[in-house]
Amino acid sequence: KGFELFGQLRATVFPLDAAFDVIVRRSLLQRDTMSSEENKYSVLLPTYNEKDNLPLIIWLLVKYFKKDNINFEIIIIDDNSPDGTLDIAKQLQTLYGEDKIVLRPREAKLGLGTAYIHGMKHSTGNYIILMDADLSHHPKFIAQFIAEQRRGDFDIVSGTRYAGDGGVYGWDLRRKVISRGANYVAQILLRPGASDLTGSFRLYRKDVLRKLMDVCVSKGYVFQMEMIVRARQLNYSVGEVPISFVDRVYGESKLGGNEIVSYLKGLLTLFATT
């Protein structure tokens, strides 16, 4: 009788356990689906003389966002490019729709940091993605950024060239030495808790980005470095995703002697104030 009773209990309880397990799994799946639908990701794309690269990067962004069923908008901040980048942007807006391609041009080249501030003011997403428009940052990594953010509930997810299987392709030795050297010196002086301090491919919670922009004072390339340093000061969490950085296909690099000097000045300022 004991064995018969045990068999009856198992026949009764195990199906209940299985049913409960199915209910839990469906609930978790529904939660993740709802979370994906509720979140909106705003890509900020500052441009200056990117008429050849812009159609390609927009096509890739739309392709991967739709593939992964991600709610998105792309905000193009053009600084009065003389090559006609804004005209190309207007054609892309007609092609993909005003709800997906948002144009917020400015009258002059006013710096990267202010471009992000300008774009964020017009964004409607609760997450912000910062990336370059020159095809150096491949949109295929964005899904990994989002997955990593959800996994660790991070405030920021940064693409890294210097950890895991990340890397740089297409640079000459001089550019590699400058980038590695700049990142190494920043690591020694600032100890930011991130492997790629000078990278510019990142995902932010919108409220976090807004607070960081309120306290950051740098412009240009130093802006990206200060963002991570200030995030550490404010105890924001930072996750990382290894990325492949590829040198631009069209156009010329905007990194010159003035930017290098500005970077060094900004580095010393951050070292003295953090």
mmCIF file of C-alpha atoms in Angstrom:
data_model
loop_
_atom_site.group_PDB
_atom_site.id
_atom_site.type_symbol
_atom_site.label_atom_id
_atom_site.label_comp_id
_atom_site.label_asym_id
_atom_site.label_seq_id
_atom_site.Cartn_x
_atom_site.Cartn_y
_atom_site.Cartn_z
ATOM 1 C CA LYS A 1 0.000 0.000 0.000
ATOM 2 C CA GLY A 2 2.898 2.289 0.789
ATOM 3 C CA PHE A 3 4.231 1.938 -2.734
ATOM 4 C CA GLU A 4 0.772 2.409 -4.192
ATOM 5 C CA LEU A 5 0.274 5.597 -2.143
ATOM 6 C CA PHE A 6 3.675 6.926 -3.207
ATOM 7 C CA GLY A 7 2.785 6.233 -6.840
ATOM 8 C CA GLN A 8 -0.501 8.079 -6.480
ATOM 9 C CA LEU A 9 1.229 11.067 -4.844
ATOM 10 C CA ARG A 10 3.899 11.202 -7.527
ATOM 11 C CA ALA A 11 1.279 10.988 -10.273
ATOM 12 C CA THR A 12 -0.571 13.862 -8.627
ATOM 13 C CA VAL A 13 2.301 16.137 -7.539
ATOM 14 C CA PHE A 14 4.710 15.780 -10.468
ATOM 15 C CA PRO A 15 2.215 16.964 -13.083
ATOM 16 C CA LEU A 16 1.462 19.929 -10.792
ATOM 17 C CA ASP A 17 5.185 20.667 -10.560
ATOM 18 C CA ALA A 18 5.489 20.422 -14.313
ATOM 19 C CA ALA A 19 2.481 22.680 -14.817
ATOM 20 C CA PHE A 20 3.888 25.171 -12.319
ATOM 21 C CA ASP A 21 7.226 25.096 -14.125
ATOM 22 C CA VAL A 22 5.514 25.833 -17.444
ATOM 23 C CA ILE A 23 3.595 28.729 -15.875
ATOM 24 C CA VAL A 24 6.802 30.213 -14.432
ATOM 25 C CA ARG A 25 8.654 29.901 -17.711
ATOM 26 C CA ARG A 26 5.813 31.503 -19.641
ATOM 27 C CA SER A 27 5.683 34.315 -17.073
ATOM 28 C CA LEU A 28 9.411 34.976 -17.405
ATOM 29 C CA LEU A 29 9.195 34.896 -21.194
ATOM 30 C CA GLN A 30 6.259 37.300 -21.123
ATOM 31 C CA ARG A 31 8.185 39.596 -18.759
ATOM 32 C CA ASP A 32 11.212 39.667 -21.054
ATOM 33 C CA THR A 33 9.006 40.276 -24.091
ATOM 34 C CA MET A 34 7.160 43.105 -22.347
ATOM 35 C CA SER A 35 10.456 44.585 -21.199
ATOM 36 C CA SER A 36 11.775 44.502 -24.761
ATOM 37 C CA GLU A 37 8.635 46.168 -26.080
ATOM 38 C CA GLU A 38 8.547 48.832 -23.388
ATOM 39 C CA ASN A 39 12.168 49.890 -23.791
ATOM 40 C CA LYS A 40 13.112 52.252 -26.582
ATOM 41 C CA TYR A 41 16.668 52.841 -27.756
ATOM 42 C CA SER A 42 17.700 56.206 -29.167
ATOM 43 C CA VAL A 43 20.886 56.191 -31.270
ATOM 44 C CA LEU A 44 22.692 59.532 -31.337
ATOM 45 C CA LEU A 45 24.734 59.958 -34.532
ATOM 46 C CA PRO A 46 26.802 63.168 -34.708
ATOM 47 C CA THR A 47 27.951 63.736 -38.296
ATOM 48 C CA TYR A 48 30.398 65.959 -40.117
ATOM 49 C CA ASN A 49 31.221 65.155 -43.741
ATOM 50 C CA GLU A 50 29.774 61.628 -43.612
ATOM 51 C CA LYS A 51 27.657 61.610 -46.785
ATOM 52 C CA ASP A 52 29.217 58.370 -48.027
ATOM 53 C CA ASN A 53 29.095 56.524 -44.700
ATOM 54 C CA LEU A 54 25.671 57.654 -43.493
ATOM 55 C CA PRO A 55 23.493 55.546 -45.842
ATOM 56 C CA LEU A 56 25.477 52.416 -44.941
ATOM 57 C CA ILE A 57 25.399 52.881 -41.166
ATOM 58 C CA ILE A 58 21.671 53.713 -41.232
ATOM 59 C CA TRP A 59 20.927 50.627 -43.331
ATOM 60 C CA LEU A 60 22.880 48.429 -40.912
ATOM 61 C CA LEU A 61 21.215 49.956 -37.853
ATOM 62 C CA VAL A 62 17.712 49.459 -39.240
ATOM 63 C CA LYS A 63 18.576 45.924 -40.349
ATOM 64 C CA TYR A 64 19.809 44.762 -36.926
ATOM 65 C CA PHE A 65 17.154 46.597 -34.912
ATOM 66 C CA LYS A 66 14.389 44.975 -36.954
ATOM 67 C CA LYS A 67 16.118 41.590 -36.871
ATOM 68 C CA ASP A 68 16.189 41.659 -33.057
ATOM 69 C CA ASN A 69 12.747 43.304 -32.734
ATOM 70 C CA ILE A 70 14.138 46.342 -30.903
ATOM 71 C CA ASN A 71 12.158 49.578 -30.630
ATOM 72 C CA PHE A 72 14.428 52.378 -31.843
ATOM 73 C CA GLU A 73 14.974 55.816 -33.278
ATOM 74 C CA ILE A 74 18.108 57.280 -34.889
ATOM 75 C CA ILE A 75 18.839 60.937 -34.229
ATOM 76 C CA ILE A 76 21.252 62.530 -36.698
ATOM 77 C CA ILE A 77 23.039 65.644 -35.432
ATOM 78 C CA ASP A 78 24.792 67.179 -38.412
ATOM 79 C CA ASP A 79 27.082 70.155 -37.837
ATOM 80 C CA ASN A 80 26.517 71.921 -41.163
ATOM 81 C CA SER A 81 28.660 69.500 -43.176
ATOM 82 C CA PRO A 82 29.886 71.127 -46.393
ATOM 83 C CA ASP A 83 29.752 67.794 -48.279
ATOM 84 C CA GLY A 84 25.945 67.585 -48.212
ATOM 85 C CA THR A 85 25.538 65.043 -45.383
ATOM 86 C CA LEU A 86 22.281 66.690 -44.281
ATOM 87 C CA ASP A 87 20.780 66.304 -47.769
ATOM 88 C CA ILE A 88 21.547 62.574 -47.624
ATOM 89 C CA ALA A 89 20.011 62.421 -44.136
ATOM 90 C CA LYS A 90 16.803 63.984 -45.451
ATOM 91 C CA GLN A 91 16.582 61.328 -48.169
ATOM 92 C CA LEU A 92 17.088 58.600 -45.570
ATOM 93 C CA GLN A 93 14.338 60.118 -43.432
ATOM 94 C CA THR A 94 11.979 59.943 -46.399
ATOM 95 C CA LEU A 95 12.973 56.309 -46.980
ATOM 96 C CA TYR A 96 12.704 55.018 -43.397
ATOM 97 C CA GLY A 97 10.190 57.435 -41.878
ATOM 98 C CA GLU A 98 10.317 60.462 -39.595
ATOM 99 C CA ASP A 99 9.593 58.304 -36.559
ATOM 100 C CA LYS A 100 12.787 56.288 -37.124
ATOM 101 C CA ILE A 101 15.135 58.926 -38.586
ATOM 102 C CA VAL A 102 15.080 62.179 -36.613
ATOM 103 C CA LEU A 103 17.064 65.163 -37.934
ATOM 104 C CA ARG A 104 18.417 67.693 -35.467
ATOM 105 C CA PRO A 105 21.082 69.667 -37.361
ATOM 106 C CA ARG A 106 23.170 72.505 -35.956
ATOM 107 C CA GLU A 107 24.564 75.612 -37.623
ATOM 108 C CA ALA A 108 28.261 74.880 -37.021
ATOM 109 C CA LYS A 109 30.776 72.336 -35.752
ATOM 110 C CA LEU A 110 30.383 72.744 -31.998
ATOM 111 C CA GLY A 111 31.998 69.646 -30.524
ATOM 112 C CA LEU A 112 31.088 66.037 -29.771
ATOM 113 C CA GLY A 113 29.885 66.539 -26.198
ATOM 114 C CA THR A 114 27.462 69.308 -27.100
ATOM 115 C CA ALA A 115 26.228 67.228 -30.051
ATOM 116 C CA TYR A 116 25.230 64.452 -27.642
ATOM 117 C CA ILE A 117 23.529 66.938 -25.330
ATOM 118 C CA HIS A 118 21.622 68.394 -28.281
ATOM 119 C CA GLY A 119 20.572 64.968 -29.510
ATOM 120 C CA MET A 120 19.517 63.697 -26.096
ATOM 121 C CA LYS A 121 17.180 66.670 -25.628
ATOM 122 C CA HIS A 122 15.227 65.462 -28.649
ATOM 123 C CA SER A 123 15.316 61.732 -27.853
ATOM 124 C CA THR A 124 12.239 59.779 -26.781
ATOM 125 C CA GLY A 125 13.932 56.524 -25.731
ATOM 126 C CA ASN A 126 14.740 55.488 -22.174
ATOM 127 C CA TYR A 127 18.131 54.168 -23.308
ATOM 128 C CA ILE A 128 20.718 56.084 -25.339
ATOM 129 C CA ILE A 129 23.290 54.551 -27.683
ATOM 130 C CA LEU A 130 26.337 56.619 -28.595
ATOM 131 C CA MET A 131 28.332 55.541 -31.640
ATOM 132 C CA ASP A 132 30.260 56.905 -34.615
ATOM 133 C CA ALA A 133 28.690 57.329 -38.027
ATOM 134 C CA ASP A 134 31.836 56.346 -39.958
ATOM 135 C CA LEU A 135 31.259 52.547 -39.797
ATOM 136 C CA SER A 136 33.948 52.092 -37.125
ATOM 137 C CA HIS A 137 31.255 50.716 -34.800
ATOM 138 C CA HIS A 138 29.237 47.832 -36.219
ATOM 139 C CA PRO A 139 25.544 47.807 -35.198
ATOM 140 C CA LYS A 140 25.644 44.002 -34.814
ATOM 141 C CA PHE A 141 27.105 44.525 -31.329
ATOM 142 C CA ILE A 142 24.110 46.534 -30.072
ATOM 143 C CA ALA A 143 22.084 43.406 -29.280
ATOM 144 C CA GLN A 144 25.001 42.206 -27.126
ATOM 145 C CA PHE A 145 25.067 45.580 -25.362
ATOM 146 C CA ILE A 146 21.375 45.259 -24.557
ATOM 147 C CA ALA A 147 21.733 41.656 -23.361
ATOM 148 C CA GLU A 148 24.683 42.582 -21.139
ATOM 149 C CA GLN A 149 22.810 45.542 -19.681
ATOM 150 C CA ARG A 150 19.875 43.318 -18.766
ATOM 151 C CA ARG A 151 22.108 40.578 -17.399
ATOM 152 C CA GLY A 152 23.933 42.847 -14.958
ATOM 153 C CA ASP A 153 21.336 45.632 -14.696
ATOM 154 C CA PHE A 154 24.169 48.002 -15.647
ATOM 155 C CA ASP A 155 23.813 51.765 -15.887
ATOM 156 C CA ILE A 156 26.331 51.849 -18.737
ATOM 157 C CA VAL A 157 27.606 49.250 -21.193
ATOM 158 C CA SER A 158 30.794 50.166 -23.024
ATOM 159 C CA GLY A 159 32.281 48.544 -26.092
ATOM 160 C CA THR A 160 35.897 47.607 -25.485
ATOM 161 C CA ARG A 161 38.734 47.087 -27.958
ATOM 162 C CA TYR A 162 41.145 45.985 -25.252
ATOM 163 C CA ALA A 163 39.465 43.050 -23.497
ATOM 164 C CA GLY A 164 38.230 39.595 -24.503
ATOM 165 C CA ASP A 165 38.223 39.130 -28.258
ATOM 166 C CA GLY A 166 37.951 42.855 -28.961
ATOM 167 C CA GLY A 167 40.396 44.463 -31.361
ATOM 168 C CA VAL A 168 41.259 47.194 -33.841
ATOM 169 C CA TYR A 169 41.495 46.690 -37.610
ATOM 170 C CA GLY A 170 42.705 48.990 -40.362
ATOM 171 C CA TRP A 171 44.880 51.327 -38.304
ATOM 172 C CA ASP A 172 48.525 51.933 -39.064
ATOM 173 C CA LEU A 173 51.147 51.456 -36.364
ATOM 174 C CA ARG A 174 51.195 55.151 -35.442
ATOM 175 C CA ARG A 175 47.461 55.261 -34.749
ATOM 176 C CA LYS A 176 47.581 52.039 -32.749
ATOM 177 C CA VAL A 177 50.449 53.340 -30.608
ATOM 178 C CA ILE A 178 48.620 56.624 -29.961
ATOM 179 C CA SER A 179 45.396 54.867 -28.961
ATOM 180 C CA ARG A 180 47.064 52.214 -26.802
ATOM 181 C CA GLY A 181 49.328 54.790 -25.215
ATOM 182 C CA ALA A 182 46.466 57.178 -24.469
ATOM 183 C CA ASN A 183 44.415 54.393 -22.919
ATOM 184 C CA TYR A 184 47.372 53.052 -20.915
ATOM 185 C CA VAL A 185 48.286 56.448 -19.456
ATOM 186 C CA ALA A 186 44.625 57.078 -18.581
ATOM 187 C CA GLN A 187 44.424 53.702 -16.833
ATOM 188 C CA ILE A 188 47.504 54.518 -14.722
ATOM 189 C CA LEU A 189 46.430 58.022 -13.745
ATOM 190 C CA LEU A 190 42.668 57.643 -13.383
ATOM 191 C CA ARG A 191 42.017 53.951 -12.571
ATOM 192 C CA PRO A 192 38.556 54.113 -14.132
ATOM 193 C CA GLY A 193 37.520 50.480 -13.722
ATOM 194 C CA ALA A 194 36.978 50.094 -17.487
ATOM 195 C CA SER A 195 39.372 48.586 -20.019
ATOM 196 C CA ASP A 196 38.667 51.029 -22.869
ATOM 197 C CA LEU A 197 38.490 54.565 -21.551
ATOM 198 C CA THR A 198 38.761 56.302 -24.909
ATOM 199 C CA GLY A 199 36.115 54.275 -26.750
ATOM 200 C CA SER A 200 32.932 55.954 -27.938
ATOM 201 C CA PHE A 201 30.544 53.032 -28.552
ATOM 202 C CA ARG A 202 28.304 52.878 -25.478
ATOM 203 C CA LEU A 203 24.820 52.252 -24.145
ATOM 204 C CA TYR A 204 23.480 54.443 -21.315
ATOM 205 C CA ARG A 205 20.362 54.636 -19.262
ATOM 206 C CA LYS A 206 18.965 57.979 -20.333
ATOM 207 C CA ASP A 207 18.663 59.386 -16.809
ATOM 208 C CA VAL A 208 22.259 58.336 -16.078
ATOM 209 C CA LEU A 209 23.553 59.982 -19.241
ATOM 210 C CA ARG A 210 21.685 63.172 -18.394
ATOM 211 C CA LYS A 211 23.269 63.309 -14.928
ATOM 212 C CA LEU A 212 26.733 62.626 -16.321
ATOM 213 C CA MET A 213 26.363 65.370 -18.893
ATOM 214 C CA ASP A 214 25.436 67.790 -16.128
ATOM 215 C CA VAL A 215 28.785 67.208 -14.405
ATOM 216 C CA CYS A 216 31.077 66.700 -17.401
ATOM 217 C CA VAL A 217 32.880 69.772 -18.699
ATOM 218 C CA SER A 218 35.093 68.319 -21.442
ATOM 219 C CA LYS A 219 34.576 68.637 -25.179
ATOM 220 C CA GLY A 220 35.783 66.589 -28.133
ATOM 221 C CA TYR A 221 37.521 63.254 -27.561
ATOM 222 C CA VAL A 222 38.161 63.915 -23.858
ATOM 223 C CA PHE A 223 34.416 63.860 -23.314
ATOM 224 C CA GLN A 224 34.232 60.069 -23.614
ATOM 225 C CA MET A 225 36.993 59.593 -21.065
ATOM 226 C CA GLU A 226 35.445 61.972 -18.560
ATOM 227 C CA MET A 227 32.078 60.230 -18.827
ATOM 228 C CA ILE A 228 33.497 56.958 -17.494
ATOM 229 C CA VAL A 229 35.552 58.678 -14.795
ATOM 230 C CA ARG A 230 32.547 60.644 -13.548
ATOM 231 C CA ALA A 231 30.415 57.503 -13.682
ATOM 232 C CA ARG A 232 32.866 55.843 -11.305
ATOM 233 C CA GLN A 233 32.681 58.856 -8.979
ATOM 234 C CA LEU A 234 28.889 58.667 -8.912
ATOM 235 C CA ASN A 235 28.943 54.889 -8.319
ATOM 236 C CA TYR A 236 27.249 53.974 -11.582
ATOM 237 C CA SER A 237 27.794 50.410 -12.747
ATOM 238 C CA VAL A 238 29.636 49.765 -16.016
ATOM 239 C CA GLY A 239 29.519 46.571 -18.068
ATOM 240 C CA GLU A 240 31.686 45.817 -21.086
ATOM 241 C CA VAL A 241 31.246 44.030 -24.411
ATOM 242 C CA PRO A 242 34.282 43.217 -26.606
ATOM 243 C CA ILE A 243 33.958 44.836 -30.033
ATOM 244 C CA SER A 244 35.860 44.910 -33.302
ATOM 245 C CA PHE A 245 36.738 48.487 -34.188
ATOM 246 C CA VAL A 246 37.309 49.007 -37.912
ATOM 247 C CA ASP A 247 38.887 52.109 -39.405
ATOM 248 C CA ARG A 248 36.593 54.264 -41.502
ATOM 249 C CA VAL A 249 36.057 53.222 -45.127
ATOM 250 C CA TYR A 250 35.203 56.677 -46.523
ATOM 251 C CA GLY A 251 36.451 60.087 -45.456
ATOM 252 C CA GLU A 252 39.368 61.154 -43.305
ATOM 253 C CA SER A 253 39.978 60.672 -39.603
ATOM 254 C CA LYS A 254 39.190 63.726 -37.494
ATOM 255 C CA LEU A 255 41.971 62.897 -35.030
ATOM 256 C CA GLY A 256 44.737 65.452 -35.422
ATOM 257 C CA GLY A 257 47.398 67.243 -33.428
ATOM 258 C CA ASN A 258 44.896 69.586 -31.776
ATOM 259 C CA GLU A 259 42.802 66.656 -30.551
ATOM 260 C CA ILE A 260 45.885 64.929 -29.094
ATOM 261 C CA VAL A 261 46.917 68.077 -27.201
ATOM 262 C CA SER A 262 43.350 68.536 -25.997
ATOM 263 C CA TYR A 263 43.296 64.926 -24.813
ATOM 264 C CA LEU A 264 46.477 65.358 -22.762
ATOM 265 C CA LYS A 265 45.198 68.572 -21.188
ATOM 266 C CA GLY A 266 41.907 66.901 -20.332
ATOM 267 C CA LEU A 267 43.673 63.879 -18.879
ATOM 268 C CA LEU A 268 45.762 66.034 -16.560
ATOM 269 C CA THR A 269 42.678 68.020 -15.547
ATOM 270 C CA LEU A 270 40.788 64.856 -14.648
ATOM 271 C CA PHE A 271 43.799 63.528 -12.747
ATOM 272 C CA ALA A 272 43.936 66.729 -10.701
ATOM 273 C CA THR A 273 40.196 66.872 -9.994
ATOM 274 C CA THR A 274 39.199 63.230 -9.423
#
